[in-house]
PDB file of C-alpha atoms in Angstrom:
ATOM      1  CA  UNK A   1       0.044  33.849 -25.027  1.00  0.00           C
ATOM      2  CA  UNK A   2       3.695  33.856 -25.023  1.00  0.00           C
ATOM      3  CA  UNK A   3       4.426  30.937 -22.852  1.00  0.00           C
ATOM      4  CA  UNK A   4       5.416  32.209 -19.959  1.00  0.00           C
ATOM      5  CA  UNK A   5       4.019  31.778 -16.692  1.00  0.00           C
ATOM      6  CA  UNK A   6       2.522  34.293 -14.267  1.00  0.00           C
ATOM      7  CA  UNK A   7       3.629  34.485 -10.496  1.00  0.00           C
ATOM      8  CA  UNK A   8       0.571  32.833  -9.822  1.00  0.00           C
ATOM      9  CA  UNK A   9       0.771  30.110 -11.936  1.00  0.00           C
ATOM     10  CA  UNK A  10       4.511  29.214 -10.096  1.00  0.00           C
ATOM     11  CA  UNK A  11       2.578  29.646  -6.775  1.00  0.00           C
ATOM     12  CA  UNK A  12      -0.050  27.122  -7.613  1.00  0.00           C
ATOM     13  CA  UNK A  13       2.397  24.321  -9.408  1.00  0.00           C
ATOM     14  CA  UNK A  14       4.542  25.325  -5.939  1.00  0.00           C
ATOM     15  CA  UNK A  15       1.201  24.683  -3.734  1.00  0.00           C
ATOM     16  CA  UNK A  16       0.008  21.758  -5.746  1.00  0.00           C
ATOM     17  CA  UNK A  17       3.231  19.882  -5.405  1.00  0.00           C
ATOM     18  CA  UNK A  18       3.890  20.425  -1.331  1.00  0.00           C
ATOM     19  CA  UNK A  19       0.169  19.267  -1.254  1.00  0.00           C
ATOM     20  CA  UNK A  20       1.398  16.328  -2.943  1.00  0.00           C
ATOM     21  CA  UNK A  21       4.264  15.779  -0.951  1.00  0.00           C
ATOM     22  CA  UNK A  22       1.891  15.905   2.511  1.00  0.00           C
ATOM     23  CA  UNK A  23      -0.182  13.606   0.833  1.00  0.00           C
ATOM     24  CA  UNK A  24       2.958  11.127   0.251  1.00  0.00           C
ATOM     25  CA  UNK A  25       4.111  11.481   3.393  1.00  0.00           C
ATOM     26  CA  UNK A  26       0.431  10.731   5.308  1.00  0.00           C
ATOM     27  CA  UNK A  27      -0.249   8.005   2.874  1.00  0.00           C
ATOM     28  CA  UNK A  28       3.430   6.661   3.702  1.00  0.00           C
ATOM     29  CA  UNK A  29       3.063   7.162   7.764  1.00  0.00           C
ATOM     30  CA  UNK A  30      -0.054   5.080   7.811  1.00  0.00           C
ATOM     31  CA  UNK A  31       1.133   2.788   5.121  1.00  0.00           C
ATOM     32  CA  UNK A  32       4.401   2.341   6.694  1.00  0.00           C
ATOM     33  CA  UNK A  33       5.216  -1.248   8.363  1.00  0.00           C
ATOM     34  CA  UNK A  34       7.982  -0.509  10.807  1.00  0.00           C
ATOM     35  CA  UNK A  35       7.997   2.996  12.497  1.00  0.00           C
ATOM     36  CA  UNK A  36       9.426   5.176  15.291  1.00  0.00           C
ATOM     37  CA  UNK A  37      13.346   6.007  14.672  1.00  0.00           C
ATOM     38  CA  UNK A  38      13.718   2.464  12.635  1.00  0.00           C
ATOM     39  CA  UNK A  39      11.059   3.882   9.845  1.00  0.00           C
ATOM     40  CA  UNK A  40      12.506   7.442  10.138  1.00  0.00           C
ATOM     41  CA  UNK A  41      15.811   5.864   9.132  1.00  0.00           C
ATOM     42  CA  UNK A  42      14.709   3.723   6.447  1.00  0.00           C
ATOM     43  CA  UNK A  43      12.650   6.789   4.892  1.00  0.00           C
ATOM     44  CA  UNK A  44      15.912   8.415   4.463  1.00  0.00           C
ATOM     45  CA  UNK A  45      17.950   5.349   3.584  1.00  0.00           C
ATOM     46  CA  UNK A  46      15.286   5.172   0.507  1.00  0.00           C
ATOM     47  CA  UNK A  47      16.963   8.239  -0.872  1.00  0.00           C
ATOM     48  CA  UNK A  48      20.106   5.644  -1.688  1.00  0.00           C
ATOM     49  CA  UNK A  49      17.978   3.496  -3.453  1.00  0.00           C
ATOM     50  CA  UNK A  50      16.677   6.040  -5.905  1.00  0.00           C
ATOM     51  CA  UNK A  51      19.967   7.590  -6.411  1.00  0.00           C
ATOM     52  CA  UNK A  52      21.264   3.891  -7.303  1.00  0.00           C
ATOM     53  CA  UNK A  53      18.061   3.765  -9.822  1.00  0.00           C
ATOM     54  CA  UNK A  54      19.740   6.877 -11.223  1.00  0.00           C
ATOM     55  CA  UNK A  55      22.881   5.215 -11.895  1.00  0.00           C
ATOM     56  CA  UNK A  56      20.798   2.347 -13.244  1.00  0.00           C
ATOM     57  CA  UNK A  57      19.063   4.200 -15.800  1.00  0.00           C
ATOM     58  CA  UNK A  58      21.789   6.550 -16.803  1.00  0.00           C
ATOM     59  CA  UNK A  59      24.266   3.314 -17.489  1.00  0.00           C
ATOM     60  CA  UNK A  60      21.573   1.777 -19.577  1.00  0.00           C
ATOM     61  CA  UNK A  61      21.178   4.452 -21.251  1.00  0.00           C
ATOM     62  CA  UNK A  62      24.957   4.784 -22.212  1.00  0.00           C
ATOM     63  CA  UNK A  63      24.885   1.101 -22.701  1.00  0.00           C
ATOM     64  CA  UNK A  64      27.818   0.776 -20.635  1.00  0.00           C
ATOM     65  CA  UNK A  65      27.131  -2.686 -19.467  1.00  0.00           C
ATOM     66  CA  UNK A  66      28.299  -4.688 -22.703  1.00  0.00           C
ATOM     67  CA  UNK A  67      26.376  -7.719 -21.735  1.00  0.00           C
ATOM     68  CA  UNK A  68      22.684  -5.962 -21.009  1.00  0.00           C
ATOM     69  CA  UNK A  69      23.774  -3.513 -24.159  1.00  0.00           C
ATOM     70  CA  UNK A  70      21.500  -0.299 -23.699  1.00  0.00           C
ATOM     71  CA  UNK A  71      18.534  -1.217 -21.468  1.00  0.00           C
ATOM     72  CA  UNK A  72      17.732   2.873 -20.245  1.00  0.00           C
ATOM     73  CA  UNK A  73      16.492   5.833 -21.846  1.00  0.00           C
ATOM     74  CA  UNK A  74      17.465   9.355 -21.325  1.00  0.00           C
ATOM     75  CA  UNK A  75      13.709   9.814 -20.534  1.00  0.00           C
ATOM     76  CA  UNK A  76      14.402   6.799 -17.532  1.00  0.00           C
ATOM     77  CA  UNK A  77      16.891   9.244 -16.460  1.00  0.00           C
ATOM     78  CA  UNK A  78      14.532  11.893 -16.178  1.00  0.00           C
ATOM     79  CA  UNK A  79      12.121  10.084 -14.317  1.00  0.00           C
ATOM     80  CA  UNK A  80      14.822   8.380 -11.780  1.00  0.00           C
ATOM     81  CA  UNK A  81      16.102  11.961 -11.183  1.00  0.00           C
ATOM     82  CA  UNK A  82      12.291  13.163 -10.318  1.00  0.00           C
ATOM     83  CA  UNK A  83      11.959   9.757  -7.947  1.00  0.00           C
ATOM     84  CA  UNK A  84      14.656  11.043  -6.372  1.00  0.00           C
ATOM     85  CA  UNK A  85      13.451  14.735  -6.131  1.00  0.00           C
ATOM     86  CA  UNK A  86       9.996  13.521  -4.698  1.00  0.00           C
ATOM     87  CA  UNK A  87      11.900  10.707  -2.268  1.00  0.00           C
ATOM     88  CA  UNK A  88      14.200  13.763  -0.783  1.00  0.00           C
ATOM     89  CA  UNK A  89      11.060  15.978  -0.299  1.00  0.00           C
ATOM     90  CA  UNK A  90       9.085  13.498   1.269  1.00  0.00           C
ATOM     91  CA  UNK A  91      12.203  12.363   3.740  1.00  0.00           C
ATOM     92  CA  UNK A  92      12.388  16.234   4.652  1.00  0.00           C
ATOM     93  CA  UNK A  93       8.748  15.995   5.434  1.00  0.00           C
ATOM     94  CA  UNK A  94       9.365  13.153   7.882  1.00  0.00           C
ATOM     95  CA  UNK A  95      11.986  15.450   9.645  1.00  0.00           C
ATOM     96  CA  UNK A  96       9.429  18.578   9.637  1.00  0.00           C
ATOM     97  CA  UNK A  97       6.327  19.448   9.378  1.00  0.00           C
ATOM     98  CA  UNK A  98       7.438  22.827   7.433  1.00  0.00           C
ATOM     99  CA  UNK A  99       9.169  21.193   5.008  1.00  0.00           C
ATOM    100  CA  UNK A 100       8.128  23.896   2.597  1.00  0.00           C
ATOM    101  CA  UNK A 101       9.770  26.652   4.294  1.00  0.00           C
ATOM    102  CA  UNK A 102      12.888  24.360   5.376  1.00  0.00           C
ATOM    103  CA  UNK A 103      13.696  23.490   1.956  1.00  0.00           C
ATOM    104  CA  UNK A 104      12.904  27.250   0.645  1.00  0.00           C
ATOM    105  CA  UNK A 105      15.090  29.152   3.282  1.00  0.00           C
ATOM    106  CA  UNK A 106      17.991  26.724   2.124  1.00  0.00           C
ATOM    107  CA  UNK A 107      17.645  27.474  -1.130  1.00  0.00           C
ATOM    108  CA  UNK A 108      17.588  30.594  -0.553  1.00  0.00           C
ATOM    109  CA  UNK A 109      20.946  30.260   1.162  1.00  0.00           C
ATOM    110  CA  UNK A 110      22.831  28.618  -1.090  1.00  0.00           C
ATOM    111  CA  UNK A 111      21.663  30.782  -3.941  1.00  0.00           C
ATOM    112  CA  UNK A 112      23.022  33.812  -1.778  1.00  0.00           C
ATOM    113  CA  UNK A 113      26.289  31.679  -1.319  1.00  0.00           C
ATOM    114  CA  UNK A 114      26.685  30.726  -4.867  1.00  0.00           C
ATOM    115  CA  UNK A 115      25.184  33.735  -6.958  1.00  0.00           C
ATOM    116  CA  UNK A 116      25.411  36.994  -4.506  1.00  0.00           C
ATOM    117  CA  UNK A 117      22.969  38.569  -2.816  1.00  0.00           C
ATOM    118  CA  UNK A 118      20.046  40.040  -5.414  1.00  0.00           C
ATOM    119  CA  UNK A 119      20.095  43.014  -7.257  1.00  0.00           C
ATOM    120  CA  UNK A 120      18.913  46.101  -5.053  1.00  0.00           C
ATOM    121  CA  UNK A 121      15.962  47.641  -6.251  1.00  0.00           C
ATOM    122  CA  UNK A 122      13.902  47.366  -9.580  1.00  0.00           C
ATOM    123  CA  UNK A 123      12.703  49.977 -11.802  1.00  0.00           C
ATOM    124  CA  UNK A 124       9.590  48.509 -12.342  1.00  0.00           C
TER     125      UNK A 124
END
């Protein structure tokens, strides 16, 4: 084996996580102590929170605060940056139930934007 994946390997770490992010997002609806448009805004307003767990962890990490010293790993990092990942995803799930396709169409777009359209035709 040479390490790489097949298609169908990407397709089922791809179907595995949207399951997971459905599963967040019903666990989170019934879960969830305040609702209508007050819980849809605090769902996003979570985002912020991660992303200031991010700067957290990477100024630990740096040890930038000279009275905590270092306090973060790079590997905190990681993890912060994957909270907020998984946070986004499940906030676009709140907005729509085809968060999947939402959030692949704009990629899509912005890779068109940013790195041309695809090469026309293959030779395999």
């Amino acid at each position: 084996m040479n390490g790489e994946g097949t298609a169908a390997d990407a397709a089922g770490a791809a179907d595995g996580l949207w399951r997971s992010v459905d599963d967040l997002w019903t666990w989170l609806e019934a879960a969830s102590p305040v609702g209508g448009r007050e819980g849809l805004l605090l769902r996003m307003l979570k985002l912020s929170e991660e992303v200031g767990e991010v700067a957290e962890a990477v100024i630990g990490a740096v040890g930038q605060n000279p009275r905590k010293g270092v306090t973060h790993t790079w590997d905190d990092v990681r993890a912060e940056l994957c909270d907020v990942a998984l946070t986004a995803l499940v906030a676009l799930r709140t907005l729509t139930p085809d968060a999947r396709g939402t959030f692949e169409s704009h990629v899509a777009g912005v890779a068109r934007r940013s790195l041309g359209p695809p090469a026309s035709g293959s030779d395999a």
